PDB file of C-alpha atoms and ligand atoms in Angstrom:
ATOM      1  CA  MET A   1     -16.134 -16.478  -5.172  1.00 85.00           C
ATOM      2  CA  THR A   2     -15.378 -18.855  -8.034  1.00 90.00           C
ATOM      3  CA  LEU A   3     -11.981 -20.399  -8.711  1.00 91.00           C
ATOM      4  CA  SER A   4     -11.563 -18.406 -11.906  1.00 94.00           C
ATOM      5  CA  GLN A   5     -12.297 -15.176 -10.026  1.00 93.00           C
ATOM      6  CA  LEU A   6      -9.723 -16.147  -7.411  1.00 95.00           C
ATOM      7  CA  ASP A   7      -7.254 -16.964 -10.137  1.00 96.00           C
ATOM      8  CA  ARG A   8      -7.824 -13.560 -11.706  1.00 96.00           C
ATOM      9  CA  PHE A   9      -7.223 -11.803  -8.396  1.00 97.00           C
ATOM     10  CA  LYS A  10      -4.104 -13.873  -7.881  1.00 97.00           C
ATOM     11  CA  LYS A  11      -2.717 -12.731 -11.238  1.00 97.00           C
ATOM     12  CA  ILE A  12      -3.583  -9.091 -10.468  1.00 96.00           C
ATOM     13  CA  LEU A  13      -1.867  -9.319  -7.069  1.00 97.00           C
ATOM     14  CA  GLU A  14       1.233 -11.033  -8.451  1.00 95.00           C
ATOM     15  CA  LYS A  15       1.485  -8.352 -11.133  1.00 94.00           C
ATOM     16  CA  LYS A  16       1.126  -5.648  -8.500  1.00 93.00           C
ATOM     17  CA  LEU A  17       3.918  -7.182  -6.459  1.00 91.00           C
ATOM     18  CA  ILE A  18       6.212  -7.046  -9.486  1.00 88.00           C
ATOM     19  CA  GLU A  19       5.177  -3.453 -10.184  1.00 85.00           C
ATOM     20  CA  MET A  20       6.181  -2.485  -6.663  1.00 81.00           C
ATOM     21  CA  ARG A  21       9.761  -3.572  -7.270  1.00 75.00           C
ATOM     22  CA  PRO A  22      10.963  -0.473  -9.155  1.00 60.00           C
ATOM     23  CA  SER A  23      10.625   1.293  -5.810  1.00 55.00           C
ATOM     24  CA  LEU A  24      13.904  -0.403  -4.918  1.00 57.00           C
ATOM     25  CA  ARG A  25      15.458   2.330  -6.991  1.00 54.00           C
ATOM     26  CA  ALA A  26      13.924   4.929  -4.700  1.00 58.00           C
ATOM     27  CA  ARG A  27      16.180   3.603  -1.967  1.00 60.00           C
ATOM     28  CA  ASP A  28      19.119   5.142  -3.806  1.00 58.00           C
ATOM     29  CA  ALA A  29      17.412   8.521  -3.645  1.00 59.00           C
ATOM     30  CA  ILE A  30      17.575   8.370   0.131  1.00 57.00           C
ATOM     31  CA  ALA A  31      21.342   8.008   0.065  1.00 60.00           C
ATOM     32  CA  ILE A  32      21.618  11.324  -1.737  1.00 55.00           C
ATOM     33  CA  VAL A  33      24.998  13.015  -1.941  1.00 57.00           C
ATOM     34  CA  ARG A  34      25.788  15.884   0.379  1.00 58.00           C
ATOM     35  CA  SER A  35      26.019  19.338  -1.089  1.00 56.00           C
ATOM     36  CA  ALA A  36      27.763  22.466   0.158  1.00 60.00           C
ATOM     37  CA  ASP A  37      24.963  24.607  -1.206  1.00 72.00           C
ATOM     38  CA  MET A  38      22.332  25.433   1.407  1.00 72.00           C
ATOM     39  CA  LEU A  39      19.410  25.525  -1.049  1.00 75.00           C
ATOM     40  CA  ASP A  40      20.463  22.215  -2.545  1.00 81.00           C
ATOM     41  CA  GLU A  41      20.601  20.770   0.951  1.00 82.00           C
ATOM     42  CA  ILE A  42      16.990  21.804   1.557  1.00 85.00           C
ATOM     43  CA  GLN A  43      15.813  20.415  -1.762  1.00 84.00           C
ATOM     44  CA  LEU A  44      17.714  17.197  -1.196  1.00 85.00           C
ATOM     45  CA  ALA A  45      16.217  16.877   2.256  1.00 87.00           C
ATOM     46  CA  ALA A  46      12.747  17.297   0.738  1.00 89.00           C
ATOM     47  CA  ALA A  47      13.560  14.697  -1.918  1.00 87.00           C
ATOM     48  CA  ARG A  48      14.766  12.305   0.754  1.00 86.00           C
ATOM     49  CA  GLU A  49      11.622  12.902   2.778  1.00 90.00           C
ATOM     50  CA  LEU A  50       9.420  12.224  -0.245  1.00 89.00           C
ATOM     51  CA  ALA A  51      11.389   9.111  -1.211  1.00 86.00           C
ATOM     52  CA  THR A  52      11.141   7.822   2.356  1.00 88.00           C
ATOM     53  CA  ARG A  53       7.384   8.389   2.492  1.00 90.00           C
ATOM     54  CA  ASN A  54       6.922   6.677  -0.876  1.00 86.00           C
ATOM     55  CA  LEU A  55       8.999   3.734   0.315  1.00 86.00           C
ATOM     56  CA  GLU A  56       6.935   3.444   3.473  1.00 89.00           C
ATOM     57  CA  ARG A  57       3.712   3.519   1.482  1.00 89.00           C
ATOM     58  CA  ASP A  58       5.054   0.966  -1.025  1.00 88.00           C
ATOM     59  CA  ALA A  59       6.161  -1.251   1.847  1.00 89.00           C
ATOM     60  CA  ARG A  60       2.653  -1.118   3.354  1.00 91.00           C
ATOM     61  CA  VAL A  61       1.000  -1.935   0.019  1.00 93.00           C
ATOM     62  CA  SER A  62       3.369  -4.799  -0.831  1.00 93.00           C
ATOM     63  CA  HIS A  63       2.817  -6.185   2.648  1.00 94.00           C
ATOM     64  CA  ASP A  64      -0.960  -6.068   2.029  1.00 95.00           C
ATOM     65  CA  VAL A  65      -0.535  -7.607  -1.442  1.00 97.00           C
ATOM     66  CA  ARG A  66       1.528 -10.509  -0.032  1.00 96.00           C
ATOM     67  CA  ALA A  67      -1.006 -11.038   2.743  1.00 97.00           C
ATOM     68  CA  ALA A  68      -3.809 -11.116   0.156  1.00 97.00           C
ATOM     69  CA  LEU A  69      -1.927 -13.765  -1.853  1.00 97.00           C
ATOM     70  CA  ASP A  70      -1.578 -15.796   1.357  1.00 97.00           C
ATOM     71  CA  ARG A  71      -5.331 -15.481   1.922  1.00 96.00           C
ATOM     72  CA  ILE A  72      -5.955 -16.828  -1.599  1.00 96.00           C
ATOM     73  CA  ASP A  73      -3.803 -19.862  -0.756  1.00 95.00           C
ATOM     74  CA  GLN A  74      -5.607 -20.306   2.552  1.00 94.00           C
ATOM     75  CA  GLY A  75      -9.018 -19.956   0.918  1.00 94.00           C
ATOM     76  CA  CYS A  76     -10.135 -16.926   2.926  1.00 94.00           C
ATOM     77  CA  PHE A  77      -9.539 -14.241   0.316  1.00 96.00           C
ATOM     78  CA  GLY A  78     -12.277 -11.595   0.134  1.00 95.00           C
ATOM     79  CA  THR A  79     -13.178 -11.933   3.809  1.00 95.00           C
ATOM     80  CA  CYS A  80     -12.718  -8.966   6.148  1.00 96.00           C
ATOM     81  CA  LEU A  81      -9.965  -9.659   8.696  1.00 95.00           C
ATOM     82  CA  ASN A  82     -11.857  -7.718  11.331  1.00 96.00           C
ATOM     83  CA  CYS A  83     -15.559  -8.609  11.115  1.00 97.00           C
ATOM     84  CA  GLU A  84     -15.207 -11.680   8.841  1.00 95.00           C
ATOM     85  CA  GLU A  85     -17.922 -10.404   6.522  1.00 96.00           C
ATOM     86  CA  GLU A  86     -17.353 -10.564   2.774  1.00 95.00           C
ATOM     87  CA  ILE A  87     -15.538  -7.585   1.290  1.00 96.00           C
ATOM     88  CA  GLY A  88     -17.721  -6.004  -1.411  1.00 94.00           C
ATOM     89  CA  PRO A  89     -16.868  -6.983  -5.010  1.00 92.00           C
ATOM     90  CA  ARG A  90     -16.538  -3.338  -6.049  1.00 94.00           C
ATOM     91  CA  ARG A  91     -14.060  -2.708  -3.246  1.00 96.00           C
ATOM     92  CA  LEU A  92     -12.063  -5.796  -4.205  1.00 95.00           C
ATOM     93  CA  ALA A  93     -12.081  -4.694  -7.843  1.00 94.00           C
ATOM     94  CA  ALA A  94     -10.663  -1.312  -6.818  1.00 94.00           C
ATOM     95  CA  VAL A  95      -8.267  -2.582  -4.101  1.00 95.00           C
ATOM     96  CA  PRO A  96      -7.768  -6.343  -4.545  1.00 96.00           C
ATOM     97  CA  TRP A  97      -5.367  -6.459  -1.567  1.00 96.00           C
ATOM     98  CA  ALA A  98      -7.816  -4.768   0.811  1.00 96.00           C
ATOM     99  CA  PRO A  99      -7.670  -6.638   4.150  1.00 96.00           C
ATOM    100  CA  LEU A 100     -10.818  -4.994   5.541  1.00 96.00           C
ATOM    101  CA  CYS A 101     -14.365  -4.379   4.350  1.00 96.00           C
ATOM    102  CA  ILE A 102     -15.257  -0.767   3.688  1.00 95.00           C
ATOM    103  CA  GLY A 103     -16.941  -0.320   7.072  1.00 96.00           C
ATOM    104  CA  CYS A 104     -13.967  -1.592   9.061  1.00 96.00           C
ATOM    105  CA  GLN A 105     -11.557   0.335   6.841  1.00 95.00           C
ATOM    106  CA  GLU A 106     -13.403   3.587   7.563  1.00 95.00           C
ATOM    107  CA  GLN A 107     -13.329   2.858  11.272  1.00 95.00           C
ATOM    108  CA  SER A 108      -9.613   2.172  11.073  1.00 93.00           C
ATOM    109  CA  ASP A 109      -9.026   5.360   9.044  1.00 91.00           C
ATOM    110  CA  ASN A 110     -11.009   7.416  11.542  1.00 92.00           C
ATOM    111  CA  ALA A 111      -9.010   5.965  14.404  1.00 91.00           C
ATOM    112  CA  ARG A 112      -5.768   6.803  12.623  1.00 85.00           C
ATOM    113  CA  ARG A 113      -6.927  10.304  11.704  1.00 85.00           C
ATOM    114  CA  GLY A 114      -7.013  11.146  15.388  1.00 77.00           C
ATOM    115  CA  GLY A 115      -3.430  10.013  15.832  1.00 59.00           C
ATOM    116  CA  MET A 116       0.045  10.801  14.598  1.00 52.00           C
ATOM    117  CA  GLU A 117      -0.546   9.307  11.162  1.00 49.00           C
ATOM    118  CA  ALA A 118      -3.169  11.855  10.121  1.00 45.00           C
ATOM    119  CA  ASP A 119      -0.734  13.870   8.008  1.00 48.00           C
ATOM    120  CA  ASP A 120       0.735  10.778   6.467  1.00 48.00           C
ATOM    121  CA  HIS A 121      -2.708   9.593   5.432  1.00 46.00           C
ATOM    122  CA  ARG A 122      -3.577  12.854   3.702  1.00 45.00           C
ATOM    123  CA  PHE A 123      -0.244  12.750   1.951  1.00 45.00           C
ATOM    124  CA  ALA A 124      -0.819   9.232   0.669  1.00 45.00           C
ATOM    125  CA  ASP A 125      -4.236  10.201  -0.710  1.00 47.00           C
ATOM    126  CA  ALA A 126      -2.806  13.221  -2.493  1.00 42.00           C
ATOM    127  CA  ALA A 127       0.055  11.306  -4.114  1.00 42.00           C
TER     128      ALA A 127
HETATM  129 ZN1   ZN B   1     -15.232  -5.681   8.319  1.00 79.67          ZN
END
């Protein structure tokens, strides 16, 4: 990868990190006021659940984005953390903060699908 490519990825990642910040507002949604109305309670609980899931997903992505920026600084950006092969350029274009190559990512997804996070994964894809 050339320096100008790296620089472009760095800008994309830094922009992404800034974009993630509005999710701070979602934190307020979790501290939603109590209501005496039963139906409101249910809807508020659903809203809290959704806000919490979104926060968790955002937290995972911003963690990955920060790690990718670190890898740029360390000169190992674009290398799979698992098998140390190069991550495909199309994958990096789609998910610049991807820590794994597509093969390792699929393995990791399959492993997770068998576990408790299966529902969470489907949810994240649908959102
Ligand atoms: Zn790999």
